[in-house]
């Protein structure tokens, strides 16, 4: 490589792009009910704004290992920003729901490329002993963006128009594209690799069906024929995809990353942590809104301090990871997470807003010790040739774990709420339907948190098997 790398400038441009992509991903979550009125569509239809984004994002991530071999850092980053720009313009002017959805899916193409790209760049340009700190800085953008998105979106929708959520992003994306054109250079060599079309089709169908099945299981129920069929066909397709990768001499997604014990172990811990994180982000607002009658804006405000502290802690925990290694950092994180899950297993109608806010801050401090360090520990254990495959596998695993965690927690919550409602109806026949529904929802939320406490304990047990220096020397 002839050009020297100005790491600060390179990282700044990449992190800005990643921040905009991640912000955009969660920006519309609180706008869904508003969009139902604007476009006169049902709740199931409007949900496609989130589901469609997640599907496109999820099926693209496994393809990033190929894209990073075939195209340069500069080409990929600028393309991902252009997708974000075109999608944002389409959404801003959308005359109907179909155009809005199309714009969201184009945005999702950009988002699917950028996260694995950023992780791989960090792994390529920094030595193992500095990667924790750099991944921590990256975590600042990745965690801070979804943290401020609900509150920001709530404010914009209340005082302006939902279109400003997209109009506001456009100038920032243009600035990042111009900065990338001026400062971004390539950090790895490109190769003329042949695209395995059959693997692309298998991974798209397989991951797409699994994500679709699990994202519908929570609302439609596990006995829904479409849910069962999509998950089963998805699993079979992924099994065929995996067999094809194992037999191939130049696999599309190299599954030999799982031969590395540290990578496999951190990936399994990642599944449990992601399931908990996504489930909490769904469950707490349900409890606040259904059980306690708070608004979406209130729920966003409750989550905000914890998420900001999580983002600010991310560079700190990155440095601790570089100094102490993975195991102590994970254990500290789970010592915060387990009690945070346990204290909300007995929610009542008088649990205070401040108590929940403090509890969420504790949970988020714990997560800051785990989310980015987990990725760093796993990728550090891989040889450089497998890093792009490792990041693609890591991000795919996280997407699927998020969908599964959400589906399971919504199912547990729904089943338990129904059971409590029947019991309450028998015990307090004079109570109003409204109060029974609210109380059953509160009790259902508590039960779902028992399930999440168990996940946290399993994750803790698994961390005990991580080698004490899992910032172990990277193989050459």
CSV table of C-alpha atoms in Angstrom, one decimal:
chain,number,residue,atom,x,y,z
A,1,UNK,CA,0.0,0.0,0.0
A,2,UNK,CA,1.6,3.2,-1.2
A,3,UNK,CA,-0.4,5.8,0.7
A,4,UNK,CA,0.2,6.3,4.4
A,5,UNK,CA,-3.0,5.9,6.5
A,6,UNK,CA,-4.2,8.9,8.5
A,7,UNK,CA,-6.0,6.7,11.0
A,8,UNK,CA,-7.8,9.6,12.8
A,9,UNK,CA,-9.3,11.1,9.7
A,10,UNK,CA,-10.2,7.7,8.2
A,11,UNK,CA,-11.9,6.6,11.5
A,12,UNK,CA,-13.7,9.9,11.9
A,13,UNK,CA,-15.3,9.7,8.4
A,14,UNK,CA,-16.2,6.1,8.9
A,15,UNK,CA,-17.7,6.6,12.3
A,16,UNK,CA,-19.7,9.6,11.1
A,17,UNK,CA,-21.2,7.5,8.3
A,18,UNK,CA,-21.9,4.7,10.8
A,19,UNK,CA,-23.6,7.1,13.2
A,20,UNK,CA,-26.0,8.4,10.5
A,21,UNK,CA,-26.8,4.8,9.3
A,22,UNK,CA,-27.5,3.6,12.9
A,23,UNK,CA,-29.5,6.7,13.8
A,24,UNK,CA,-31.6,6.3,10.7
A,25,UNK,CA,-32.3,2.6,11.6
A,26,UNK,CA,-34.2,3.3,14.8
A,27,UNK,CA,-35.5,6.8,14.0
A,28,UNK,CA,-38.9,5.6,12.7
A,29,UNK,CA,-39.7,3.3,15.6
A,30,UNK,CA,-41.8,5.9,17.5
A,31,UNK,CA,-43.3,7.3,14.3
A,32,UNK,CA,-45.2,4.2,13.3
A,33,UNK,CA,-48.6,5.1,14.8
A,34,UNK,CA,-48.3,8.6,13.2
A,35,UNK,CA,-47.5,7.0,9.8
A,36,UNK,CA,-50.6,4.7,10.2
A,37,UNK,CA,-52.8,7.8,10.3
A,38,UNK,CA,-50.9,9.7,7.5
A,39,UNK,CA,-51.0,6.8,5.0
A,40,UNK,CA,-54.2,5.1,6.3
A,41,UNK,CA,-52.5,1.7,6.7
A,42,UNK,CA,-53.0,-1.0,9.3
A,43,UNK,CA,-50.5,-1.8,12.2
A,44,UNK,CA,-49.4,-5.0,10.3
A,45,UNK,CA,-48.6,-3.0,7.2
A,46,UNK,CA,-46.8,-0.1,8.9
A,47,UNK,CA,-44.6,-2.7,10.8
A,48,UNK,CA,-42.9,-3.4,7.5
A,49,UNK,CA,-41.1,-0.1,7.9
A,50,UNK,CA,-39.1,-1.9,10.7
A,51,UNK,CA,-39.4,-5.5,9.4
A,52,UNK,CA,-38.4,-4.6,5.8
A,53,UNK,CA,-35.4,-2.6,7.0
A,54,UNK,CA,-34.3,-5.5,9.2
A,55,UNK,CA,-34.7,-8.1,6.5
A,56,UNK,CA,-32.7,-6.2,3.8
A,57,UNK,CA,-30.1,-5.4,6.4
A,58,UNK,CA,-29.9,-9.0,7.6
A,59,UNK,CA,-29.7,-10.7,4.2
A,60,UNK,CA,-27.0,-8.2,3.1
A,61,UNK,CA,-24.6,-8.7,6.0
A,62,UNK,CA,-23.5,-12.3,5.0
A,63,UNK,CA,-22.6,-10.9,1.5
A,64,UNK,CA,-20.3,-8.2,3.0
A,65,UNK,CA,-17.3,-10.7,3.3
A,66,UNK,CA,-17.4,-11.1,-0.6
A,67,UNK,CA,-18.0,-7.3,-1.1
A,68,UNK,CA,-15.0,-6.4,1.0
A,69,UNK,CA,-12.7,-8.7,-1.0
A,70,UNK,CA,-14.0,-7.5,-4.3
A,71,UNK,CA,-14.3,-3.8,-3.8
A,72,UNK,CA,-12.2,-1.2,-2.0
A,73,UNK,CA,-13.0,0.5,1.3
A,74,UNK,CA,-13.6,3.7,-0.5
A,75,UNK,CA,-16.0,2.2,-3.1
A,76,UNK,CA,-18.0,0.4,-0.5
A,77,UNK,CA,-18.3,3.3,2.0
A,78,UNK,CA,-19.3,5.9,-0.6
A,79,UNK,CA,-21.8,3.4,-2.1
A,80,UNK,CA,-23.3,2.7,1.3
A,81,UNK,CA,-23.7,6.5,1.9
A,82,UNK,CA,-25.2,7.0,-1.6
A,83,UNK,CA,-27.8,4.3,-0.8
A,84,UNK,CA,-28.6,6.1,2.4
A,85,UNK,CA,-28.9,9.4,0.6
A,86,UNK,CA,-31.1,8.1,-2.2
A,87,UNK,CA,-33.3,6.3,0.3
A,88,UNK,CA,-33.6,9.4,2.5
A,89,UNK,CA,-34.6,11.6,-0.4
A,90,UNK,CA,-37.3,9.0,-1.5
A,91,UNK,CA,-38.6,8.8,2.1
A,92,UNK,CA,-38.7,12.6,2.5
A,93,UNK,CA,-40.9,13.1,-0.6
A,94,UNK,CA,-42.8,9.8,-0.4
A,95,UNK,CA,-46.4,10.5,-1.7
A,96,UNK,CA,-47.6,7.1,-0.5
A,97,UNK,CA,-46.6,4.2,1.8
A,98,UNK,CA,-45.1,2.0,-1.0
A,99,UNK,CA,-42.6,4.7,-1.9
A,100,UNK,CA,-41.7,5.3,1.8
A,101,UNK,CA,-41.1,1.5,2.2
A,102,UNK,CA,-39.0,1.4,-1.0
A,103,UNK,CA,-36.9,4.3,0.4
A,104,UNK,CA,-36.4,2.5,3.7
A,105,UNK,CA,-35.3,-0.7,2.0
A,106,UNK,CA,-32.7,1.3,-0.1
A,107,UNK,CA,-31.4,2.9,3.1
A,108,UNK,CA,-31.1,-0.6,4.6
A,109,UNK,CA,-28.7,-1.6,1.8
A,110,UNK,CA,-26.3,1.1,2.9
A,111,UNK,CA,-26.7,0.2,6.6
A,112,UNK,CA,-26.1,-3.5,5.9
A,113,UNK,CA,-22.7,-2.7,4.3
A,114,UNK,CA,-21.3,-0.2,6.7
A,115,UNK,CA,-21.2,-1.9,10.1
A,116,UNK,CA,-19.1,-5.0,9.0
A,117,UNK,CA,-16.9,-2.6,6.9
A,118,UNK,CA,-16.1,-0.4,9.9
A,119,UNK,CA,-15.3,-3.4,12.1
A,120,UNK,CA,-13.0,-4.9,9.4
A,121,UNK,CA,-11.2,-1.6,8.9
A,122,UNK,CA,-10.4,-1.3,12.6
A,123,UNK,CA,-9.1,-4.9,12.6
A,124,UNK,CA,-6.9,-4.1,9.6
A,125,UNK,CA,-5.3,-0.8,10.6
A,126,UNK,CA,-4.8,-1.3,14.4
A,127,UNK,CA,-2.6,-3.8,16.2
A,128,UNK,CA,-4.4,-6.2,18.6
A,129,UNK,CA,-3.4,-4.2,21.7
A,130,UNK,CA,-5.2,-1.1,20.5
A,131,UNK,CA,-8.3,-2.6,19.0
A,132,UNK,CA,-10.4,-2.6,22.1
A,133,UNK,CA,-10.0,1.2,22.5
A,134,UNK,CA,-10.9,1.8,18.8
A,135,UNK,CA,-13.9,-0.6,18.9
A,136,UNK,CA,-14.9,1.3,22.0
A,137,UNK,CA,-14.9,4.6,20.0
A,138,UNK,CA,-16.9,2.9,17.3
A,139,UNK,CA,-19.4,1.8,20.0
A,140,UNK,CA,-19.8,5.4,21.0
A,141,UNK,CA,-21.4,6.0,17.5
A,142,UNK,CA,-23.2,2.7,17.3
A,143,UNK,CA,-24.8,3.0,20.8
A,144,UNK,CA,-25.3,6.7,21.0
A,145,UNK,CA,-27.3,7.0,17.7
A,146,UNK,CA,-30.1,4.5,18.7
A,147,UNK,CA,-30.1,6.1,22.2
A,148,UNK,CA,-31.1,9.6,21.0
A,149,UNK,CA,-33.2,8.4,18.1
A,150,UNK,CA,-36.6,7.8,19.9
A,151,UNK,CA,-36.4,11.1,21.9
A,152,UNK,CA,-35.3,13.0,18.8
A,153,UNK,CA,-38.0,11.4,16.6
A,154,UNK,CA,-40.7,12.0,19.3
A,155,UNK,CA,-39.7,15.7,19.4
A,156,UNK,CA,-39.7,16.1,15.6
A,157,UNK,CA,-43.1,14.4,15.2
A,158,UNK,CA,-44.7,16.4,18.0
A,159,UNK,CA,-43.6,19.8,16.8
A,160,UNK,CA,-42.8,19.4,13.0
A,161,UNK,CA,-43.6,16.7,10.5
A,162,UNK,CA,-42.3,13.1,10.2
A,163,UNK,CA,-40.7,14.1,6.8
A,164,UNK,CA,-38.1,16.2,8.7
A,165,UNK,CA,-36.7,13.0,10.1
A,166,UNK,CA,-35.4,12.4,6.6
A,167,UNK,CA,-34.9,16.0,5.4
A,168,UNK,CA,-32.7,16.5,8.5
A,169,UNK,CA,-30.4,13.6,7.6
A,170,UNK,CA,-29.8,14.5,3.9
A,171,UNK,CA,-27.3,17.4,4.4
A,172,UNK,CA,-25.2,15.4,6.9
A,173,UNK,CA,-25.0,12.4,4.5
A,174,UNK,CA,-23.9,14.8,1.7
A,175,UNK,CA,-21.1,16.2,3.9
A,176,UNK,CA,-19.9,12.6,4.8
A,177,UNK,CA,-19.9,11.7,1.1
A,178,UNK,CA,-17.8,14.8,0.3
A,179,UNK,CA,-15.4,14.0,3.2
A,180,UNK,CA,-15.1,10.4,2.1
A,181,UNK,CA,-14.2,11.5,-1.5
A,182,UNK,CA,-11.5,13.8,-0.2
A,183,UNK,CA,-10.0,11.7,2.7
A,184,UNK,CA,-10.9,8.1,2.5
A,185,UNK,CA,-8.3,5.7,1.2
A,186,UNK,CA,-8.3,1.9,0.8
A,187,UNK,CA,-7.0,-0.2,3.7
A,188,UNK,CA,-6.9,-3.6,2.1
A,189,UNK,CA,-6.0,-5.0,-1.3
A,190,UNK,CA,-8.9,-6.0,-3.6
A,191,UNK,CA,-9.1,-9.4,-5.4
A,192,UNK,CA,-10.9,-10.5,-8.5
A,193,UNK,CA,-13.0,-13.1,-6.7
A,194,UNK,CA,-15.8,-15.0,-8.5
A,195,UNK,CA,-19.3,-14.5,-7.0
A,196,UNK,CA,-20.9,-17.7,-5.9
A,197,UNK,CA,-24.5,-16.9,-7.0
A,198,UNK,CA,-26.0,-20.1,-5.6
A,199,UNK,CA,-24.6,-19.2,-2.1
A,200,UNK,CA,-26.0,-15.6,-2.4
A,201,UNK,CA,-29.4,-17.0,-3.2
A,202,UNK,CA,-29.3,-19.6,-0.4
A,203,UNK,CA,-28.1,-17.1,2.2
A,204,UNK,CA,-30.7,-14.5,1.1
A,205,UNK,CA,-33.6,-17.0,1.2
A,206,UNK,CA,-32.4,-18.7,4.4
A,207,UNK,CA,-31.5,-15.7,6.5
A,208,UNK,CA,-34.5,-13.7,5.1
A,209,UNK,CA,-37.0,-16.5,6.0
A,210,UNK,CA,-35.6,-17.0,9.5
A,211,UNK,CA,-35.6,-13.3,10.3
A,212,UNK,CA,-39.1,-12.9,8.8
A,213,UNK,CA,-40.4,-16.0,10.8
A,214,UNK,CA,-39.1,-14.9,14.1
A,215,UNK,CA,-40.1,-11.2,13.7
A,216,UNK,CA,-43.7,-12.4,13.1
A,217,UNK,CA,-43.7,-15.1,15.8
A,218,UNK,CA,-44.2,-12.6,18.6
A,219,UNK,CA,-47.3,-11.0,17.1
A,220,UNK,CA,-48.8,-13.9,15.2
A,221,UNK,CA,-48.1,-16.7,17.7
A,222,UNK,CA,-45.9,-19.8,17.3
A,223,UNK,CA,-48.8,-21.9,16.0
A,224,UNK,CA,-49.2,-19.7,12.9
A,225,UNK,CA,-48.6,-21.8,9.8
A,226,UNK,CA,-46.7,-19.0,8.0
A,227,UNK,CA,-44.4,-18.6,11.0
A,228,UNK,CA,-43.7,-22.3,11.3
A,229,UNK,CA,-43.1,-22.8,7.6
A,230,UNK,CA,-40.8,-19.8,7.1
A,231,UNK,CA,-38.6,-20.7,10.1
A,232,UNK,CA,-38.4,-24.4,9.0
A,233,UNK,CA,-37.7,-23.6,5.3
A,234,UNK,CA,-35.2,-21.0,6.5
A,235,UNK,CA,-33.3,-23.5,8.7
A,236,UNK,CA,-33.2,-26.1,6.0
A,237,UNK,CA,-31.9,-23.5,3.4
A,238,UNK,CA,-29.2,-22.3,5.9
A,239,UNK,CA,-28.2,-25.9,6.5
A,240,UNK,CA,-27.7,-26.4,2.7
A,241,UNK,CA,-25.9,-23.0,2.6
A,242,UNK,CA,-23.5,-24.2,5.4
A,243,UNK,CA,-22.8,-27.5,3.7
A,244,UNK,CA,-21.9,-25.7,0.5
A,245,UNK,CA,-19.5,-23.3,2.3
A,246,UNK,CA,-17.8,-26.2,4.1
A,247,UNK,CA,-17.2,-28.1,0.9
A,248,UNK,CA,-16.1,-25.1,-1.2
A,249,UNK,CA,-12.3,-24.4,-1.6
A,250,UNK,CA,-13.1,-20.6,-1.8
A,251,UNK,CA,-16.2,-20.2,0.4
A,252,UNK,CA,-18.6,-17.2,0.1
A,253,UNK,CA,-18.8,-17.1,3.9
A,254,UNK,CA,-15.9,-18.9,5.5
A,255,UNK,CA,-17.4,-21.0,8.4
A,256,UNK,CA,-13.9,-22.2,9.5
A,257,UNK,CA,-14.0,-19.1,11.8
A,258,UNK,CA,-16.0,-21.5,14.2
A,259,UNK,CA,-13.0,-23.8,14.4
A,260,UNK,CA,-11.5,-21.1,16.7
A,261,UNK,CA,-12.7,-21.7,20.2
A,262,UNK,CA,-12.6,-18.1,21.4
A,263,UNK,CA,-14.5,-16.9,18.4
A,264,UNK,CA,-17.2,-19.6,18.8
A,265,UNK,CA,-17.5,-18.9,22.6
A,266,UNK,CA,-17.8,-15.1,22.2
A,267,UNK,CA,-20.4,-15.7,19.4
A,268,UNK,CA,-22.5,-17.8,21.7
A,269,UNK,CA,-22.3,-15.2,24.5
A,270,UNK,CA,-23.1,-12.6,21.9
A,271,UNK,CA,-26.4,-14.4,21.1
A,272,UNK,CA,-27.5,-14.3,24.8
A,273,UNK,CA,-26.5,-10.7,25.3
A,274,UNK,CA,-28.1,-9.5,22.1
A,275,UNK,CA,-31.3,-11.4,23.0
A,276,UNK,CA,-31.4,-9.7,26.4
A,277,UNK,CA,-30.7,-6.2,24.9
A,278,UNK,CA,-33.3,-6.3,22.2
A,279,UNK,CA,-35.9,-7.9,24.5
A,280,UNK,CA,-35.4,-5.2,27.1
A,281,UNK,CA,-35.7,-2.4,24.5
A,282,UNK,CA,-39.1,-4.0,23.5
A,283,UNK,CA,-40.4,-5.0,27.0
A,284,UNK,CA,-39.7,-1.9,29.1
A,285,UNK,CA,-41.7,0.5,26.7
A,286,UNK,CA,-44.6,-2.1,26.6
A,287,UNK,CA,-44.7,-2.1,30.5
A,288,UNK,CA,-44.5,1.7,30.6
A,289,UNK,CA,-47.2,2.3,27.9
A,290,UNK,CA,-49.6,-0.7,28.4
A,291,UNK,CA,-49.2,-1.2,32.1
A,292,UNK,CA,-48.7,2.3,33.3
A,293,UNK,CA,-50.2,4.6,30.6
A,294,UNK,CA,-47.0,6.6,29.9
A,295,UNK,CA,-46.5,8.1,26.4
A,296,UNK,CA,-43.9,6.9,23.8
A,297,UNK,CA,-42.0,10.1,24.5
A,298,UNK,CA,-41.9,9.3,28.2
A,299,UNK,CA,-40.6,5.8,27.5
A,300,UNK,CA,-37.9,7.3,25.2
A,301,UNK,CA,-36.9,9.8,28.0
A,302,UNK,CA,-36.6,6.9,30.5
A,303,UNK,CA,-34.2,5.0,28.3
A,304,UNK,CA,-32.2,8.0,27.3
A,305,UNK,CA,-29.8,8.6,30.3
A,306,UNK,CA,-28.8,4.9,30.4
A,307,UNK,CA,-28.1,4.8,26.7
A,308,UNK,CA,-26.1,8.0,26.8
A,309,UNK,CA,-24.0,6.6,29.7
A,310,UNK,CA,-23.6,3.3,27.7
A,311,UNK,CA,-22.2,5.3,24.8
A,312,UNK,CA,-19.9,7.4,26.9
A,313,UNK,CA,-18.6,4.2,28.7
A,314,UNK,CA,-17.9,2.4,25.5
A,315,UNK,CA,-14.4,4.0,24.9
A,316,UNK,CA,-13.6,3.5,28.6
A,317,UNK,CA,-14.5,-0.2,28.5
A,318,UNK,CA,-12.5,-0.5,25.2
A,319,UNK,CA,-9.4,0.8,27.0
A,320,UNK,CA,-10.0,-1.6,30.0
A,321,UNK,CA,-10.3,-4.5,27.5
A,322,UNK,CA,-6.9,-3.6,26.0
A,323,UNK,CA,-5.4,-3.5,29.5
A,324,UNK,CA,-7.1,-6.4,31.3
A,325,UNK,CA,-8.2,-8.8,28.5
A,326,UNK,CA,-11.7,-10.1,27.8
A,327,UNK,CA,-12.6,-12.3,30.8
A,328,UNK,CA,-12.5,-9.7,33.6
A,329,UNK,CA,-14.3,-7.1,31.5
A,330,UNK,CA,-17.2,-9.6,30.6
A,331,UNK,CA,-17.5,-10.6,34.3
A,332,UNK,CA,-17.8,-7.0,35.5
A,333,UNK,CA,-20.4,-6.4,32.8
A,334,UNK,CA,-22.6,-9.4,33.8
A,335,UNK,CA,-22.3,-8.4,37.5
A,336,UNK,CA,-24.2,-5.3,36.5
A,337,UNK,CA,-26.6,-7.0,34.1
A,338,UNK,CA,-27.8,-9.9,36.3
A,339,UNK,CA,-29.2,-7.7,39.2
A,340,UNK,CA,-30.6,-5.2,36.6
A,341,UNK,CA,-32.7,-8.0,35.2
A,342,UNK,CA,-33.6,-9.5,38.6
A,343,UNK,CA,-34.9,-6.2,40.2
A,344,UNK,CA,-37.6,-5.9,37.6
A,345,UNK,CA,-39.1,-9.4,38.1
A,346,UNK,CA,-41.6,-8.0,40.6
A,347,UNK,CA,-42.9,-4.9,38.8
A,348,UNK,CA,-46.0,-3.3,40.2
A,349,UNK,CA,-48.3,-0.4,39.3
A,350,UNK,CA,-46.4,1.8,41.8
A,351,UNK,CA,-42.8,1.0,40.6
A,352,UNK,CA,-41.3,4.5,40.3
A,353,UNK,CA,-40.1,6.1,37.1
A,354,UNK,CA,-36.8,7.1,38.8
A,355,UNK,CA,-36.2,3.5,40.0
A,356,UNK,CA,-36.6,2.2,36.5
A,357,UNK,CA,-34.3,4.9,35.1
A,358,UNK,CA,-31.6,4.0,37.6
A,359,UNK,CA,-32.0,0.3,36.9
A,360,UNK,CA,-31.7,1.0,33.1
A,361,UNK,CA,-28.5,3.0,33.7
A,362,UNK,CA,-27.1,0.0,35.6
A,363,UNK,CA,-28.1,-2.4,32.8
A,364,UNK,CA,-26.5,-0.1,30.2
A,365,UNK,CA,-23.2,0.2,32.2
A,366,UNK,CA,-23.1,-3.6,32.2
A,367,UNK,CA,-23.8,-3.8,28.5
A,368,UNK,CA,-21.0,-1.3,27.8
A,369,UNK,CA,-18.5,-3.8,29.3
A,370,UNK,CA,-19.8,-6.5,26.9
A,371,UNK,CA,-21.1,-5.4,23.5
A,372,UNK,CA,-18.0,-4.1,21.7
A,373,UNK,CA,-15.4,-6.0,23.8
A,374,UNK,CA,-17.2,-9.3,22.7
A,375,UNK,CA,-16.7,-8.5,19.1
A,376,UNK,CA,-13.1,-7.4,19.6
A,377,UNK,CA,-12.2,-10.6,21.6
A,378,UNK,CA,-13.8,-12.9,18.9
A,379,UNK,CA,-12.2,-11.1,15.9
A,380,UNK,CA,-8.8,-10.7,17.7
A,381,UNK,CA,-8.5,-14.5,17.9
A,382,UNK,CA,-8.8,-14.9,14.1
A,383,UNK,CA,-6.0,-14.7,11.5
A,384,UNK,CA,-6.2,-11.5,9.4
A,385,UNK,CA,-7.4,-13.5,6.3
A,386,UNK,CA,-10.5,-14.5,8.2
A,387,UNK,CA,-11.4,-11.1,9.7
A,388,UNK,CA,-13.9,-10.0,7.0
A,389,UNK,CA,-15.6,-13.4,7.3
A,390,UNK,CA,-15.6,-13.1,11.1
A,391,UNK,CA,-17.2,-9.6,11.0
A,392,UNK,CA,-19.9,-10.9,8.6
A,393,UNK,CA,-20.6,-13.9,10.8
A,394,UNK,CA,-20.7,-11.7,13.9
A,395,UNK,CA,-23.2,-9.2,12.6
A,396,UNK,CA,-25.4,-12.0,11.1
A,397,UNK,CA,-25.5,-13.8,14.4
A,398,UNK,CA,-26.4,-10.6,16.2
A,399,UNK,CA,-29.3,-9.8,13.7
A,400,UNK,CA,-30.8,-13.2,14.1
A,401,UNK,CA,-30.3,-13.3,17.9
A,402,UNK,CA,-32.1,-9.9,18.1
A,403,UNK,CA,-35.1,-11.2,16.1
A,404,UNK,CA,-35.2,-14.4,18.2
A,405,UNK,CA,-34.9,-12.6,21.5
A,406,UNK,CA,-37.7,-10.2,20.6
A,407,UNK,CA,-40.0,-13.0,19.4
A,408,UNK,CA,-39.5,-15.1,22.5
A,409,UNK,CA,-39.9,-12.3,25.0
A,410,UNK,CA,-43.1,-11.1,23.3
A,411,UNK,CA,-44.4,-14.6,23.3
A,412,UNK,CA,-43.6,-15.1,27.0
A,413,UNK,CA,-45.1,-11.7,27.8
A,414,UNK,CA,-48.3,-12.4,25.8
A,415,UNK,CA,-48.9,-15.9,27.2
A,416,UNK,CA,-48.3,-14.8,30.8
A,417,UNK,CA,-50.5,-11.6,30.4
A,418,UNK,CA,-53.4,-13.8,29.1
A,419,UNK,CA,-52.9,-16.2,32.0
A,420,UNK,CA,-52.8,-13.4,34.6
A,421,UNK,CA,-55.9,-11.7,33.0
A,422,UNK,CA,-57.9,-15.0,33.4
A,423,UNK,CA,-56.8,-15.3,37.1
A,424,UNK,CA,-57.6,-11.7,37.9
A,425,UNK,CA,-61.0,-12.0,36.3
A,426,UNK,CA,-61.8,-14.9,38.6
A,427,UNK,CA,-60.3,-13.2,41.7
A,428,UNK,CA,-61.7,-9.7,41.2
A,429,UNK,CA,-64.9,-10.0,39.2
A,430,UNK,CA,-65.9,-6.3,40.0
A,431,UNK,CA,-62.7,-4.8,38.6
A,432,UNK,CA,-62.9,-2.9,35.3
A,433,UNK,CA,-61.6,-4.5,32.1
A,434,UNK,CA,-59.1,-1.6,31.8
A,435,UNK,CA,-57.6,-2.1,35.2
A,436,UNK,CA,-57.4,-5.9,34.7
A,437,UNK,CA,-55.7,-5.4,31.3
A,438,UNK,CA,-53.1,-3.0,32.8
A,439,UNK,CA,-52.3,-5.2,35.9
A,440,UNK,CA,-52.1,-8.4,33.7
A,441,UNK,CA,-49.7,-6.5,31.5
A,442,UNK,CA,-47.5,-5.5,34.5
A,443,UNK,CA,-47.4,-9.1,35.8
A,444,UNK,CA,-46.7,-10.5,32.3
A,445,UNK,CA,-43.7,-8.1,32.0
A,446,UNK,CA,-42.3,-9.3,35.4
A,447,UNK,CA,-42.5,-12.9,34.2
A,448,UNK,CA,-40.7,-12.1,31.0
A,449,UNK,CA,-37.9,-10.5,33.0
A,450,UNK,CA,-37.5,-13.9,34.9
A,451,UNK,CA,-36.7,-15.4,31.5
A,452,UNK,CA,-34.1,-12.6,30.8
A,453,UNK,CA,-32.5,-13.1,34.2
A,454,UNK,CA,-31.9,-16.8,33.3
A,455,UNK,CA,-30.3,-15.7,30.0
A,456,UNK,CA,-28.0,-13.4,31.9
A,457,UNK,CA,-26.9,-16.2,34.3
A,458,UNK,CA,-26.2,-18.5,31.3
A,459,UNK,CA,-24.1,-15.8,29.7
A,460,UNK,CA,-22.2,-15.4,33.0
A,461,UNK,CA,-21.5,-19.1,33.2
A,462,UNK,CA,-20.2,-19.1,29.6
A,463,UNK,CA,-17.8,-16.2,30.3
A,464,UNK,CA,-16.0,-18.3,32.9
A,465,UNK,CA,-14.8,-20.5,30.0
A,466,UNK,CA,-13.2,-17.6,28.1
A,467,UNK,CA,-9.4,-17.8,28.3
A,468,UNK,CA,-8.2,-15.1,30.8
A,469,UNK,CA,-6.2,-13.4,28.1
A,470,UNK,CA,-8.7,-13.5,25.2
A,471,UNK,CA,-7.1,-10.5,23.8
A,472,UNK,CA,-4.8,-13.4,22.9
A,473,UNK,CA,-2.2,-12.9,20.2
A,474,UNK,CA,-3.7,-12.9,16.8
A,475,UNK,CA,-2.6,-15.8,14.6
A,476,UNK,CA,-0.6,-14.6,11.5
